[in-house]
mmCIF file of C-alpha atoms in Angstrom:
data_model
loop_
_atom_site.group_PDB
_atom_site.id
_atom_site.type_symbol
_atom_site.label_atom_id
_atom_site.label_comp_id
_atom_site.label_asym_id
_atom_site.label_seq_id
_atom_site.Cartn_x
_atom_site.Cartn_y
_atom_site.Cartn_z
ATOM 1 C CA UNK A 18 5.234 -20.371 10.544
ATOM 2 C CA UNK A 19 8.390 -18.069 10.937
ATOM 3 C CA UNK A 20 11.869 -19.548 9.815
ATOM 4 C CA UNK A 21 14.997 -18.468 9.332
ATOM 5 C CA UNK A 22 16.563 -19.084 5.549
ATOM 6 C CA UNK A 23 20.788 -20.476 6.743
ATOM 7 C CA UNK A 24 21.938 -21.375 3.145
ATOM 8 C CA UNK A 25 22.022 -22.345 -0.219
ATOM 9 C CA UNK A 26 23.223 -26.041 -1.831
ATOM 10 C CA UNK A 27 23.594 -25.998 -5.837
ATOM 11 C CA UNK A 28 21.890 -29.375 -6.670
ATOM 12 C CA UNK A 29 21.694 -31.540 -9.807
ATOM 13 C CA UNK A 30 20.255 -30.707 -13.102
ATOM 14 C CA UNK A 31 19.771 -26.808 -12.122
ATOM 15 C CA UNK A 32 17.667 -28.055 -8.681
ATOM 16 C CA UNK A 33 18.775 -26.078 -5.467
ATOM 17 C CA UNK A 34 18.520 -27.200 -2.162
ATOM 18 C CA UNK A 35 17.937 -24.385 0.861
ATOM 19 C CA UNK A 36 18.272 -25.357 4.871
ATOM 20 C CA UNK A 37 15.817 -23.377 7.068
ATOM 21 C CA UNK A 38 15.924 -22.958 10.846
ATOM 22 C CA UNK A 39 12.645 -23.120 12.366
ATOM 23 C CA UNK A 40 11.609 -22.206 16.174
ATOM 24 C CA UNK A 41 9.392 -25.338 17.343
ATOM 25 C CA UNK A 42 9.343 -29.033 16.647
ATOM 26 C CA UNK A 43 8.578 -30.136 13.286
ATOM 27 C CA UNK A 44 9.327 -33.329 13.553
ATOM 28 C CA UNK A 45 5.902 -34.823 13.037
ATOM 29 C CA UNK A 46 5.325 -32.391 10.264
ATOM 30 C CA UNK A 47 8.344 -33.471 8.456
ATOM 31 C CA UNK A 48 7.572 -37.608 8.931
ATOM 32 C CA UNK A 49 4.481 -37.045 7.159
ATOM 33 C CA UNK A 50 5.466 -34.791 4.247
ATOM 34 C CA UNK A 51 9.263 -36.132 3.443
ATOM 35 C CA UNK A 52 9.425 -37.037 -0.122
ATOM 36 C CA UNK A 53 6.237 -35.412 -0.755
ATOM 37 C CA UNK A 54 5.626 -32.713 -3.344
ATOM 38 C CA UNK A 55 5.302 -29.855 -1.475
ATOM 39 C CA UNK A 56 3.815 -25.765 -2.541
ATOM 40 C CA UNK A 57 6.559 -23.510 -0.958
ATOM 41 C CA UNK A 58 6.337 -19.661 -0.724
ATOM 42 C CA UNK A 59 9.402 -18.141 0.970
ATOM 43 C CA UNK A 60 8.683 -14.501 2.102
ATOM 44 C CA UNK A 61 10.418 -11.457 4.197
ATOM 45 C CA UNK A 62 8.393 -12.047 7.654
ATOM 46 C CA UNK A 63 7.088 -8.448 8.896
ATOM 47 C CA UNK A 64 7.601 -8.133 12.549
ATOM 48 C CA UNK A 65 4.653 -7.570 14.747
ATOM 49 C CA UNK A 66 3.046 -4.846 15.724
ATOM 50 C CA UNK A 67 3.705 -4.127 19.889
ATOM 51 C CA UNK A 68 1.543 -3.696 21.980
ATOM 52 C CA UNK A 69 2.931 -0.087 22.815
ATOM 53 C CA UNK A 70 1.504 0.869 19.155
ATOM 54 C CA UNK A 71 -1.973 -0.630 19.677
ATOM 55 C CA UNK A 72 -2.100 1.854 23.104
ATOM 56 C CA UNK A 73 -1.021 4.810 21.510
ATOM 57 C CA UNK A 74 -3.470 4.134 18.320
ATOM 58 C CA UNK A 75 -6.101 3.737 21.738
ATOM 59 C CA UNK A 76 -5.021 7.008 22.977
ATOM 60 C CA UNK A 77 -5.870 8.918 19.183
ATOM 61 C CA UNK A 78 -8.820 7.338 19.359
ATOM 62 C CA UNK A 79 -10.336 8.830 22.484
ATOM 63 C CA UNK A 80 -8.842 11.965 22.045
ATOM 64 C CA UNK A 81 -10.465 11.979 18.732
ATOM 65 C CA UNK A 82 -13.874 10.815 20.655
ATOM 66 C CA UNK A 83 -13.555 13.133 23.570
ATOM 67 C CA UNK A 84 -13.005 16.037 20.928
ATOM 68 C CA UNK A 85 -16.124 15.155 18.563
ATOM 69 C CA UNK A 86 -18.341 14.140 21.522
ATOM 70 C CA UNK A 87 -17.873 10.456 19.683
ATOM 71 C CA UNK A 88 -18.791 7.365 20.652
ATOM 72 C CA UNK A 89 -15.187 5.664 21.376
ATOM 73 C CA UNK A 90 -15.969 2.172 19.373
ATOM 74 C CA UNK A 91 -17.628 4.404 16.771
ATOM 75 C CA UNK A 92 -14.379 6.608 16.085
ATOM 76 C CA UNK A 93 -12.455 3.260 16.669
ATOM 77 C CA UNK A 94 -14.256 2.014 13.336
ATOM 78 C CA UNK A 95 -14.410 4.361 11.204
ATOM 79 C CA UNK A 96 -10.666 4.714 11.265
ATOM 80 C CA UNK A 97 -10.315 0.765 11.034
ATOM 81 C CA UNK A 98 -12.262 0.852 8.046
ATOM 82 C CA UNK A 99 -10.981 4.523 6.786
ATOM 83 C CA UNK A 100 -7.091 3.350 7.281
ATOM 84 C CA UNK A 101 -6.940 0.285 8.194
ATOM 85 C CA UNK A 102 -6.719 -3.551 6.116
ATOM 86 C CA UNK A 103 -9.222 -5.716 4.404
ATOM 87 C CA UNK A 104 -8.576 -9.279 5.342
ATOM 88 C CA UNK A 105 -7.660 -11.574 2.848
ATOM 89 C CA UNK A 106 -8.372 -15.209 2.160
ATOM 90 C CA UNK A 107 -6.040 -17.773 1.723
ATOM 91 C CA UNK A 108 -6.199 -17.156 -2.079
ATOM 92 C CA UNK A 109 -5.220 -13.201 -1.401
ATOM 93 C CA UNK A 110 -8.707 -11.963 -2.253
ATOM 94 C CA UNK A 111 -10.509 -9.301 -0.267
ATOM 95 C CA UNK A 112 -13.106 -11.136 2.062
ATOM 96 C CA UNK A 113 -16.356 -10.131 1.713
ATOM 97 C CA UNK A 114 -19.915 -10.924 3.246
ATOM 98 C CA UNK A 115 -23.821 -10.441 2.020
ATOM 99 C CA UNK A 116 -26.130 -9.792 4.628
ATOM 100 C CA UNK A 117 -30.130 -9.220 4.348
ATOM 101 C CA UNK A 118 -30.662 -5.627 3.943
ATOM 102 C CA UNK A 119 -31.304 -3.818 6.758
ATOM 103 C CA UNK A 120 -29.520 -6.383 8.979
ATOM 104 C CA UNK A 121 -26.225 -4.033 11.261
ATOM 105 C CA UNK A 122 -23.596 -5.943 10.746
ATOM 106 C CA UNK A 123 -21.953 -4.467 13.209
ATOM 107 C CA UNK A 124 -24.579 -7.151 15.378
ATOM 108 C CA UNK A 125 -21.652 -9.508 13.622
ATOM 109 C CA UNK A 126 -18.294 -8.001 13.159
ATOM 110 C CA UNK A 127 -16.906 -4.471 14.204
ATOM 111 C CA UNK A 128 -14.804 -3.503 11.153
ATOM 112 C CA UNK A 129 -17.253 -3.272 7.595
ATOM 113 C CA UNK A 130 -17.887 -1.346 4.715
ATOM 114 C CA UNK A 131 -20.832 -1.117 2.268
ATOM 115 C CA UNK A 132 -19.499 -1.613 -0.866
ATOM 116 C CA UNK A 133 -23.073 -2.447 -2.813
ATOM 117 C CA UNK A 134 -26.606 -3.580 -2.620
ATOM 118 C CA UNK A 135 -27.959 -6.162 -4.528
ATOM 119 C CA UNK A 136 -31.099 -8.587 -5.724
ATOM 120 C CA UNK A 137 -30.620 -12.648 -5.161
ATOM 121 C CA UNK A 138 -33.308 -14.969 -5.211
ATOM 122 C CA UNK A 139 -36.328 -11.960 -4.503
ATOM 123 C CA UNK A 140 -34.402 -10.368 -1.747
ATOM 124 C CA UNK A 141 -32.583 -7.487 -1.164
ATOM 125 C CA UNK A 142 -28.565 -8.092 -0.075
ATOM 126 C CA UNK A 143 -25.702 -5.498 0.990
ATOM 127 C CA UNK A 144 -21.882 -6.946 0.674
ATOM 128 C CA UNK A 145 -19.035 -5.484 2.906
ATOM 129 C CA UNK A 146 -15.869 -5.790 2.712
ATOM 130 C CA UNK A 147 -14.532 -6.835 6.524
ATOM 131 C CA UNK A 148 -11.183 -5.521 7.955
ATOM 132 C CA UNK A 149 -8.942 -6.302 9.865
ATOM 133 C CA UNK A 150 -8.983 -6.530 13.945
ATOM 134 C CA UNK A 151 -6.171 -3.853 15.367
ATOM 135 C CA UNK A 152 -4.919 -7.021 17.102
ATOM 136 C CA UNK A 153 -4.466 -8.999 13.895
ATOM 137 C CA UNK A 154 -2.629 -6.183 12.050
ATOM 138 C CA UNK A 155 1.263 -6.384 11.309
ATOM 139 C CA UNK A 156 3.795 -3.699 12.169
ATOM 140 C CA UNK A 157 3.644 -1.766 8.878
ATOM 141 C CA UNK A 158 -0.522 -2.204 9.123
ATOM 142 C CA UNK A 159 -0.796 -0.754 12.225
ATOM 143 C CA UNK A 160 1.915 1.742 11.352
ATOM 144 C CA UNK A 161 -0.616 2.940 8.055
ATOM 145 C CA UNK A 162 -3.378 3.214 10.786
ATOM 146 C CA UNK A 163 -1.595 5.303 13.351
ATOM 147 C CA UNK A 164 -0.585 7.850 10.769
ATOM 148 C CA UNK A 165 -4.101 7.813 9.722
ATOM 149 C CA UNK A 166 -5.834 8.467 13.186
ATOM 150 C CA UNK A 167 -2.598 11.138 13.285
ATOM 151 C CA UNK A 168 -3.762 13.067 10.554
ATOM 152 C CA UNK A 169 -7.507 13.270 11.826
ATOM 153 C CA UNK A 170 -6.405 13.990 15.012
ATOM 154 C CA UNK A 171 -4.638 16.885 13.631
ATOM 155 C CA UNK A 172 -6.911 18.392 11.334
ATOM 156 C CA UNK A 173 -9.394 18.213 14.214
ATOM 157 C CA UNK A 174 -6.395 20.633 15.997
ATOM 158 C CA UNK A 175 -5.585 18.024 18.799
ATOM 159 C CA UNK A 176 -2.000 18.735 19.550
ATOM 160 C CA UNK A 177 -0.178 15.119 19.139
#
């Protein structure tokens, strides 16, 4: 949820109150947790990415493909995974996902990396780390995966 932080109240006995704006209704949200004990985490939102970005990062990509002789979803993921983001769980760890050996997971998700192999209960087990969709990447993620595909593009001499 994206709010906007207004002000500042000193409080009593060194509490502080702060008054948020928030686009929506949050009225039924805030019947059910008034007086409650809440977790709060306030953070700098980062704006997201346009869609003018996610064309342009398109564009690398199949001049990349057209240059190599590439598949385009091939080049497409091995920049993903080369530049772009893990995604995170709730807890801020680095999702990850065993699969039987030999199983693609690409049969499951587009964006993985091998990061081992492994023994559990008599069989064998990869784990990969999954990243993120382009279209789930913020501004400054996308941003790190443009100037990625950039510098490919460029030491494959493709004039950008």
């Amino acid at each position: 949820m994206r709010a906007r932080l207004v002000r500042m109240e000193p409080g009593y006995r060194g509490r502080q109150r702060i008054v948020i704006e928030i686009a929506g209704d949050f009225r039924e949200q805030f019947d059910q947790l008034q007086g409650a004990l809440l977790e709060v985490q306030i953070t700098r939102a980062i704006p997201r990415r346009s869609l003018a970005s996610n064309n342009y990062f398109h564009a690398l990509v199949s001049r990349i493909a057209s240059t190599v002789w590439g598949e385009f979803d091939e080049i497409k993921s091995d920049l993903v995974v080369e530049y772009g983001t893990p995604c995170l769980d709730k807890a801020g760890q680095v999702v990850m996902v065993d699969l039987p050996e030999g199983t693609d997971p690409h049969s499951y998700y587009p964006y993985t990396r091998l990061v081992t192999t492994h023994e559990k209960d008599g069989s064998r087990y990869c784990s990969y780390i999954l990243y993120k969709r382009t279209s789930a990447m913020n501004s400054s993620e996308m941003s790190h995966l443009i100037d990625g595909a950039r510098q490919e593009a460029r030491e494959l001499g493709i004039d950008i």
